[in-house]
Amino acid sequence: MAGSHSPPTPEATKPDR
């Protein structure tokens, strides 16, 4: 679940900005 853009998710391997 890449909903929080503050903490970088290792699953996405990229900041969801």
PDB file of C-alpha atoms in Angstrom:
ATOM      1  CA  MET A   1       0.000   0.000   0.000  1.00  0.00           C
ATOM      2  CA  ALA A   2       1.880   3.041  -1.239  1.00  0.00           C
ATOM      3  CA  GLY A   3      -0.344   5.727   0.164  1.00  0.00           C
ATOM      4  CA  SER A   4       2.004   7.566   2.512  1.00  0.00           C
ATOM      5  CA  HIS A   5       4.405   9.785   0.604  1.00  0.00           C
ATOM      6  CA  SER A   6       6.311  10.780   3.736  1.00  0.00           C
ATOM      7  CA  PRO A   7       7.953   7.414   4.540  1.00  0.00           C
ATOM      8  CA  PRO A   8       9.695   5.811   1.544  1.00  0.00           C
ATOM      9  CA  THR A   9       8.366   2.307   0.931  1.00  0.00           C
ATOM     10  CA  PRO A  10      10.974  -0.368   0.076  1.00  0.00           C
ATOM     11  CA  GLU A  11       8.303  -2.225  -1.875  1.00  0.00           C
ATOM     12  CA  ALA A  12       7.926   0.688  -4.264  1.00  0.00           C
ATOM     13  CA  THR A  13      11.686   1.352  -4.197  1.00  0.00           C
ATOM     14  CA  LYS A  14      10.858   4.991  -4.937  1.00  0.00           C
ATOM     15  CA  PRO A  15       9.366   7.967  -3.095  1.00  0.00           C
ATOM     16  CA  ASP A  16       5.711   8.392  -4.012  1.00  0.00           C
ATOM     17  CA  ARG A  17       5.792  12.137  -4.454  1.00  0.00           C
TER      18      ARG A  17
END
